[in-house]
Coordinates of C-alpha atoms and ligand atoms in Angstrom, one line a residue:
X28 CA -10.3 -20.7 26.9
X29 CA -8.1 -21.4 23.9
X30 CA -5.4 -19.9 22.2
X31 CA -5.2 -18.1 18.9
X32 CA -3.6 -15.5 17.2
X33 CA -4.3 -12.4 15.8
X34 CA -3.0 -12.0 12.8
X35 CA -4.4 -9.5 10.4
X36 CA -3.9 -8.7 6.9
X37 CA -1.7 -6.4 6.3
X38 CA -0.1 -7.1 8.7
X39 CA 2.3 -5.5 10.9
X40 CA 4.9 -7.0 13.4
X41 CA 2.5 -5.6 16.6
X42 CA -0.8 -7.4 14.9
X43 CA 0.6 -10.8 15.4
X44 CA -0.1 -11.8 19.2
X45 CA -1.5 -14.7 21.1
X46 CA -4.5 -13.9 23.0
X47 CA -7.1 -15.9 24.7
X48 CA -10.6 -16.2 23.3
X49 CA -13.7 -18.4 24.5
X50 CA -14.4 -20.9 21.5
X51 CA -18.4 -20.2 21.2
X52 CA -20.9 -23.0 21.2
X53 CA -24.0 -21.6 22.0
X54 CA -26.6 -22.2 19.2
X55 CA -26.7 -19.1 16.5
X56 CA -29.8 -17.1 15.7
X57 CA -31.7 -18.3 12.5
X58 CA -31.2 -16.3 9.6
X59 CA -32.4 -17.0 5.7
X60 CA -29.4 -18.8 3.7
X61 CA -29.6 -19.5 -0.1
X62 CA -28.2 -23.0 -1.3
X63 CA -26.7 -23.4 -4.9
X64 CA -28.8 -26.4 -6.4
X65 CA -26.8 -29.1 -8.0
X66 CA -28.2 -28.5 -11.5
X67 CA -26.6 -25.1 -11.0
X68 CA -23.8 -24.6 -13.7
X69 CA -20.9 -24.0 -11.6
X70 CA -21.5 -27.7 -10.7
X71 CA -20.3 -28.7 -14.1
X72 CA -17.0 -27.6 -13.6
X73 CA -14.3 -30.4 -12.2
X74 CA -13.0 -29.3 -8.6
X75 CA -9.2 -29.5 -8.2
X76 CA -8.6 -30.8 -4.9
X77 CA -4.8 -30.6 -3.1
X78 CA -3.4 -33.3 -1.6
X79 CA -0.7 -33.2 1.5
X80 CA 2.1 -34.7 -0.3
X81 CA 1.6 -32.1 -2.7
X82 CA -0.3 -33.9 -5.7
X83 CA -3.9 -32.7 -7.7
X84 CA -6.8 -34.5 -8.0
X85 CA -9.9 -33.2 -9.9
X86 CA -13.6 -34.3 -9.6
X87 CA -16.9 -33.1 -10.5
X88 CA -19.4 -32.1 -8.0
X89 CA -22.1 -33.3 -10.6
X90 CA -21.2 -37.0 -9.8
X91 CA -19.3 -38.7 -8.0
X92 CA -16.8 -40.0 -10.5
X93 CA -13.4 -38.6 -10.3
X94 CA -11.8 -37.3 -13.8
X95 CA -9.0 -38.1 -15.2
X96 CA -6.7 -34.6 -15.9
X97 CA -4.9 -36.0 -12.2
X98 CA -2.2 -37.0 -10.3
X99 CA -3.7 -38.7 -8.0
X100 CA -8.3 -39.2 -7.1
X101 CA -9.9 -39.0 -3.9
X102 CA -13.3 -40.0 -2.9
X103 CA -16.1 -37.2 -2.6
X104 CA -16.2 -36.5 1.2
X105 CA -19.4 -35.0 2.6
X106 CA -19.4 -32.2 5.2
X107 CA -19.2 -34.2 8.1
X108 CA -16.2 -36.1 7.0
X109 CA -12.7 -34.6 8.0
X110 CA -12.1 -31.7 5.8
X111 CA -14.9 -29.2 6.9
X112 CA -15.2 -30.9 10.9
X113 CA -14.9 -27.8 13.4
X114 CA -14.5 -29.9 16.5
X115 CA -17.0 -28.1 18.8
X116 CA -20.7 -29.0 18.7
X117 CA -22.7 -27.4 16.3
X118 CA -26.7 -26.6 15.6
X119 CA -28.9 -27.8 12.9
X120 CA -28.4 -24.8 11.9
X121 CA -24.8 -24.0 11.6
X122 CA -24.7 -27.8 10.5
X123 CA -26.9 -26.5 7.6
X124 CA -24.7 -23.4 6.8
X125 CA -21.8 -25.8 6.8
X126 CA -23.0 -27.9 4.0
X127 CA -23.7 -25.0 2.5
X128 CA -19.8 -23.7 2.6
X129 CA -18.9 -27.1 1.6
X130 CA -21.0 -26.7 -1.8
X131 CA -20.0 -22.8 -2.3
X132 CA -18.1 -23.2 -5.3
X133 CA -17.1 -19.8 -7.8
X134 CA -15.6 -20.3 -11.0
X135 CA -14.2 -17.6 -13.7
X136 CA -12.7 -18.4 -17.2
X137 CA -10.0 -15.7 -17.2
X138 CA -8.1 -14.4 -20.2
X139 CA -4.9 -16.2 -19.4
X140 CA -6.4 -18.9 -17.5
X141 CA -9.0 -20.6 -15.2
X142 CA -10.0 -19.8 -12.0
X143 CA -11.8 -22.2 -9.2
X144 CA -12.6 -20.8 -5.8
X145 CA -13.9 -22.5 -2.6
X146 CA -13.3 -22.9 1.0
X147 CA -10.1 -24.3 2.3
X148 CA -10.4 -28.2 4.2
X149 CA -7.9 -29.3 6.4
X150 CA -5.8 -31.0 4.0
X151 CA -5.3 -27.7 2.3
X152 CA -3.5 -25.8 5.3
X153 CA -0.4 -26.3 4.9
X154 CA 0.2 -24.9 1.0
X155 CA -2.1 -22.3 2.2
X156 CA -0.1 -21.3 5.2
X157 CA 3.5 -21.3 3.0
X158 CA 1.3 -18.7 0.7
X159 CA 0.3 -16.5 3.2
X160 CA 3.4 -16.9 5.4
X161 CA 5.5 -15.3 1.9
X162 CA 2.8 -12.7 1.5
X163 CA 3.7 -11.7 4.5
X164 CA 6.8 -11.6 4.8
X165 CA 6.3 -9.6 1.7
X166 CA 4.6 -7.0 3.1
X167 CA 6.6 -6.8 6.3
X168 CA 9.8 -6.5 4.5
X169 CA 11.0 -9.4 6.7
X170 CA 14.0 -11.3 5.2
X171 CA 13.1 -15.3 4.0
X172 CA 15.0 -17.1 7.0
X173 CA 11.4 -15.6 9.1
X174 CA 9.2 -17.4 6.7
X175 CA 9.6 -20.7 8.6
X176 CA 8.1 -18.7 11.7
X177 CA 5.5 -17.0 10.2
X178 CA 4.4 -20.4 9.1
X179 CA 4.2 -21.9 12.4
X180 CA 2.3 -18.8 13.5
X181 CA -0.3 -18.6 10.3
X182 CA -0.7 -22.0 10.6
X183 CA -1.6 -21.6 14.2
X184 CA -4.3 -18.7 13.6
X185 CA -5.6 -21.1 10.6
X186 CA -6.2 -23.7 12.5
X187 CA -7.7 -21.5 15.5
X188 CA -9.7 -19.5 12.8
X189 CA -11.1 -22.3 11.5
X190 CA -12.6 -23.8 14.5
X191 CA -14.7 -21.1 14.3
X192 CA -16.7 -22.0 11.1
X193 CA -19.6 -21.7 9.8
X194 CA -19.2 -18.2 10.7
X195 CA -16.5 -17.5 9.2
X196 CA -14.3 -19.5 6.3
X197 CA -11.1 -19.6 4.4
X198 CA -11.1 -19.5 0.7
X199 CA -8.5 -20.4 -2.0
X200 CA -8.2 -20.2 -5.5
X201 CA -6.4 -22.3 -7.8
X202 CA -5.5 -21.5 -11.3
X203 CA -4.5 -23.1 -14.3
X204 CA -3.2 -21.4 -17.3
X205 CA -4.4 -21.6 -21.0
X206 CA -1.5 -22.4 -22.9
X207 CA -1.6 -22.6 -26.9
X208 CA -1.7 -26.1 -28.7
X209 CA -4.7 -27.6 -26.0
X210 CA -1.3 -28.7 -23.4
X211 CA -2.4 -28.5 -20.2
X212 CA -0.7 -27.0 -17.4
X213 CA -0.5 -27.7 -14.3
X214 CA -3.5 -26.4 -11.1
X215 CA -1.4 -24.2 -8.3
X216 CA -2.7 -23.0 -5.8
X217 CA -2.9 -19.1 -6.6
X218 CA -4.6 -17.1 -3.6
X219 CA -6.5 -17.2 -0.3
X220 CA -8.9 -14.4 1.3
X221 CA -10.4 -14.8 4.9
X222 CA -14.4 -13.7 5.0
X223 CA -16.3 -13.7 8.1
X224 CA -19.8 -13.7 8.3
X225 CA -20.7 -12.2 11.5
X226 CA -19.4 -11.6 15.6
X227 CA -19.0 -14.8 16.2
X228 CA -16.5 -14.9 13.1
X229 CA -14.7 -11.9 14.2
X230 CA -11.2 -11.6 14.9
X231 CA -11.3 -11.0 18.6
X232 CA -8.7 -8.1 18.4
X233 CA -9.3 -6.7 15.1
X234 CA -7.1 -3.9 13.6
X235 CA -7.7 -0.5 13.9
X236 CA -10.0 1.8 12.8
X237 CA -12.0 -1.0 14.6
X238 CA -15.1 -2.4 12.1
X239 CA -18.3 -3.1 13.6
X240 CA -18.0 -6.5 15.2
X241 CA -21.8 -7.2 13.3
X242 CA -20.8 -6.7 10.6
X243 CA -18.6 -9.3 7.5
X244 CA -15.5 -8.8 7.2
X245 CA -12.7 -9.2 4.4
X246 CA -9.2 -9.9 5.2
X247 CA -5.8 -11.5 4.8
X248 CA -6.1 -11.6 0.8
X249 CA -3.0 -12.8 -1.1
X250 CA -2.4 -13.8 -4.7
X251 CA 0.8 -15.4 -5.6
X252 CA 3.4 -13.5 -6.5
X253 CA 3.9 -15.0 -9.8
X254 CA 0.3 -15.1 -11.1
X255 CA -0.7 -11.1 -10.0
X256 CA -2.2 -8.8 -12.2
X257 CA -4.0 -11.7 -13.8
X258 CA -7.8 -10.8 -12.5
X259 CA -7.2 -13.2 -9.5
X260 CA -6.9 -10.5 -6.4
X261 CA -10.5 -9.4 -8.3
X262 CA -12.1 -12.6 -8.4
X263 CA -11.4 -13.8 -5.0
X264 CA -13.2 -10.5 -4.2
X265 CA -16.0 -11.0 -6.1
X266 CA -16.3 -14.6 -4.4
X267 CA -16.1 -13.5 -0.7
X268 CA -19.1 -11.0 -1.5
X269 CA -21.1 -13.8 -3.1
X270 CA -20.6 -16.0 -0.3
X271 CA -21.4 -13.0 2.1
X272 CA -24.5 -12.2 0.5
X273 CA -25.5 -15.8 1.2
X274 CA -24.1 -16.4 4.6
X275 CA -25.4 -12.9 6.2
X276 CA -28.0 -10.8 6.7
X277 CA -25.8 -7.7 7.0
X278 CA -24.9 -6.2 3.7
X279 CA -22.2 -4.4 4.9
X280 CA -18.9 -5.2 4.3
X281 CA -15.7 -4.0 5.8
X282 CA -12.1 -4.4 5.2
X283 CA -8.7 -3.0 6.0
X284 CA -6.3 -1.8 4.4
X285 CA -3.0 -0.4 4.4
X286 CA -2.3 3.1 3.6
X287 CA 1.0 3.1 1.9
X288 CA -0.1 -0.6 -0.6
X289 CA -1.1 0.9 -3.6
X290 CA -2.7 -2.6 -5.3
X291 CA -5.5 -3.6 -3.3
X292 CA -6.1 0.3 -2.4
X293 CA -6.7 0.3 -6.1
X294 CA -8.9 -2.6 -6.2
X295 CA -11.1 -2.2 -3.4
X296 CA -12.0 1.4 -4.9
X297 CA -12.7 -0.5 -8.3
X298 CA -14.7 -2.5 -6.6
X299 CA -16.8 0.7 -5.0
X300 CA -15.5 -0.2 -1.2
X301 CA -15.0 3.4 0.2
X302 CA -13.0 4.7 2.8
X303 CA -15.0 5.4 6.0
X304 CA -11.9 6.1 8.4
X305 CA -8.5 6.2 8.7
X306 CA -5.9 5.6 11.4
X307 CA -4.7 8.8 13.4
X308 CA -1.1 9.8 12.6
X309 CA -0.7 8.2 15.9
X310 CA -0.4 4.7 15.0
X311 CA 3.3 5.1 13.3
X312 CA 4.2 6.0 17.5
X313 CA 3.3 1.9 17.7
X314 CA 5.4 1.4 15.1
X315 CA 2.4 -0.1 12.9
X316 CA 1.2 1.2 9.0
X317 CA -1.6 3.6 9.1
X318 CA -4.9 1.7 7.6
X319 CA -8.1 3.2 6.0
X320 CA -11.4 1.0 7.0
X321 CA -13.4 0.5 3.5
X322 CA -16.6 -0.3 3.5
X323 CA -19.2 -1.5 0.7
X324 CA -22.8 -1.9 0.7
X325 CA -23.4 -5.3 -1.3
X326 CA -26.7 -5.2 -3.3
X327 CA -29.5 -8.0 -2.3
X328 CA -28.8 -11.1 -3.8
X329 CA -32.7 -11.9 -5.3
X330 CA -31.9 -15.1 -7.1
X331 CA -29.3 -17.8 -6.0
X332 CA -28.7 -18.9 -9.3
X333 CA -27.1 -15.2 -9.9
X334 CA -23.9 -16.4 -7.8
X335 CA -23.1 -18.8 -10.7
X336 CA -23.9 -16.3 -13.0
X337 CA -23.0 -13.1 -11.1
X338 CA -20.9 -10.8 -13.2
X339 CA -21.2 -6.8 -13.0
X340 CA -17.1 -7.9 -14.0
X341 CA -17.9 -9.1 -17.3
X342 CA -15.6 -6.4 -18.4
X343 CA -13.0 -8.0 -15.9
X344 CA -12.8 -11.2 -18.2
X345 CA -13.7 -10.4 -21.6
Ligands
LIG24 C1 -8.5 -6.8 3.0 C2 -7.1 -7.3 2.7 O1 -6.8 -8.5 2.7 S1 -5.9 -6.1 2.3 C3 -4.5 -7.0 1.8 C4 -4.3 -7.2 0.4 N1 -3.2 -8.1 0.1 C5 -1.9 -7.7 -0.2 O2 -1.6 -6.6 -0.2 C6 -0.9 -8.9 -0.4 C7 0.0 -8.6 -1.5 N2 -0.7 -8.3 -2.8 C8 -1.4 -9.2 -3.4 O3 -1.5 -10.4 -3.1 C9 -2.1 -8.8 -4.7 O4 -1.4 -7.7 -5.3 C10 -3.6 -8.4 -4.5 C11 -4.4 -9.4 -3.8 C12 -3.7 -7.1 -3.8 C13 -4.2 -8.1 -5.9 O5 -4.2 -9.4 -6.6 P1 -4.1 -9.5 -8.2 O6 -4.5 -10.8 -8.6 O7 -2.8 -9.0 -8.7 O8 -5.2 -8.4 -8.6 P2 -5.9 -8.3 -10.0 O9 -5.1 -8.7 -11.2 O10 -7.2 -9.0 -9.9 O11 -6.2 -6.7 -10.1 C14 -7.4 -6.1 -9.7 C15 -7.3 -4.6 -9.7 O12 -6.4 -4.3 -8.6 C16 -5.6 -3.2 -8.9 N3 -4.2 -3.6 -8.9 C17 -3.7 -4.8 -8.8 N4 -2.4 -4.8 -8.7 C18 -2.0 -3.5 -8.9 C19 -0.7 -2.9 -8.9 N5 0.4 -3.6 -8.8 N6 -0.7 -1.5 -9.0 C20 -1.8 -0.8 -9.1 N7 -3.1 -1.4 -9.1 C21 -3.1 -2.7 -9.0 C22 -6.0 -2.7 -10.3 O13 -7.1 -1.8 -10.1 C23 -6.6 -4.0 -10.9 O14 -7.5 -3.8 -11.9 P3 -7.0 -3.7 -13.4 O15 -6.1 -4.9 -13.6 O16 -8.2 -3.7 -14.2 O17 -6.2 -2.4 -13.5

């Protein structure tokens, strides 16, 4: 049995706990996955990559030569090298769906800027964990001197959490703005959304209204506070469905969220998630934010080469 923490999105003081959970290692069922070929076009676009001390590399999926908009260059690394290892045996299978989470790349041309999604590797934590650590804070009203604990905490779940890919995964965005006269600014790392793909992904004490366990599952979405309002909350949305549609069978997907925060309320319904229940008045007695459970029924995906492509938000970026 091994420790983690459940920690979910918005969260609230109660929701962050240790608890015990069984790592699982028994083989998955075999379910249909689609696989982004390398001709595809998202391929074309460089990858920034983030480096522990804090310094950007970029390099193109499309070959394995590094270019040169960096601060530093790192060698292409394939799945089984460090960044996307799980530490627990795997099947072909979930071997298979790994590769496939290494390769999930989703890229948008905003109108301020560019955006590059894909799933976290290890050398990634830590700026994600300072991100999510301040979101949280944020939405717990806690003062700054707590952010150092949160850290240790997130960090905790994050490394816990991932253990359990491929069944779940933890994607970030980076951003870099468009700025007149062809300068080019600096990649930061501008959001992170948690998607898990089915009940051996789930959070083993999930929030309440309590989702099916069957089903994917959104969560812990932040956008840093500097770069909201920008179409980045949206897009990392529109990439966790993509990668749902490809990583499950279920077309369902749920999410939480809180009552009282007025943003993501307002995105989700954009987005056509609706409400399917709320927390009874009850839950303030625990001290905790009453949530709504959203739900969404993502069309089939028929052609992979739609996830490059895939934009019912057209109107989101032009
Ligand atoms: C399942 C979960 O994870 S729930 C938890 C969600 N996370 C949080 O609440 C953390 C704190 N908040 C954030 O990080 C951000 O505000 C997010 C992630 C909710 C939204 O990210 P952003 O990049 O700012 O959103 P984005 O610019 O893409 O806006 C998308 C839509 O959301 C809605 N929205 C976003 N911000 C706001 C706001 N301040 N007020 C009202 N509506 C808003 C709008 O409908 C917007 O569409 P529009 O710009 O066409 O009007």
């Amino acid at each position: 049995m091994a420790a983690t923490i459940s920690l979910s999105f918005p969260l609230d003081p109660q929701n962050l706990h240790y608890h015990s959970r069984l790592n699982p290692i028994s083989l998955c069922k075999p379910h249909q996955t689609r696989f982004f070929t390398r001709s595809s076009p998202i391929y074309k676009h460089p990858l920034p990559t983030f480096h522990r001390e804090g310094t950007c590399s970029f390099k193109s999926s499309s070959s394995s030569s590094s270019h040169s908009s960096t601060t530093s260059t790192s060698p292409a690394s394939s799945f089984l090298d460090d960044p996307f290892r799980t530490g627990r045996f795997l099947s072909n299978e979930e071997l298979e769906q790994l590769k496939f989470l290494e390769n999930f790349r989703y890229f948008k041309e905003l109108k301020s800027g560019s955006l590059w999604v894909r799933v976290m590797g290890a050398e990634e934590m830590d700026i994600t964990v300072g991100l999510l650590a301040e979101s949280f804070a944020e939405s717990m009203v806690l003062p700054s001197g707590y952010v150092s604990v949160l850290k240790f905490l997130v960090k905790q779940y994050l490394i816990e959490r991932r253990a359990l890919m491929p069944h779940m995964a933890t994607l970030i965005g980076f951003y870099r703005e468009t700025v007149e006269g062809g300068k080019e600014e600096e990649v930061q790392l501008a959001g992170t959304v948690e998607v898990c793909f089915d009940r051996r992904g789930a959070n083993a004490s999930p929030p309440t209204p309590t989702p099916p366990k069957d089903s994917p599952y959104i969560c812990n979405m932040a956008v840093k506070k500097s770069l909201r309002r920008k179409g980045i909350g949206w897009h990392l949305l529109k990439a966790s469905e993509e990668l749902i549609s490809q990583m499950s069978s279920s077309r369902e997907v749920y999410l939480h969220c809180r009552m009282i925060d007025a943003a993501p309320l307002n995105m989700y319904t954009k987005a056509d998630y609706k409400i399917v229940k709320t927390d009874s008045i009850l839950v303030l007695l625990t001290l905790q934010r009453r949530k709504h459970l959203m739900c969404k029924k993502l069309p089939p995906l028929n052609n992979p080469s739609e996830s490059d492509l895939s934009d019912s938000d057209m109107e989101k970026t032009t």
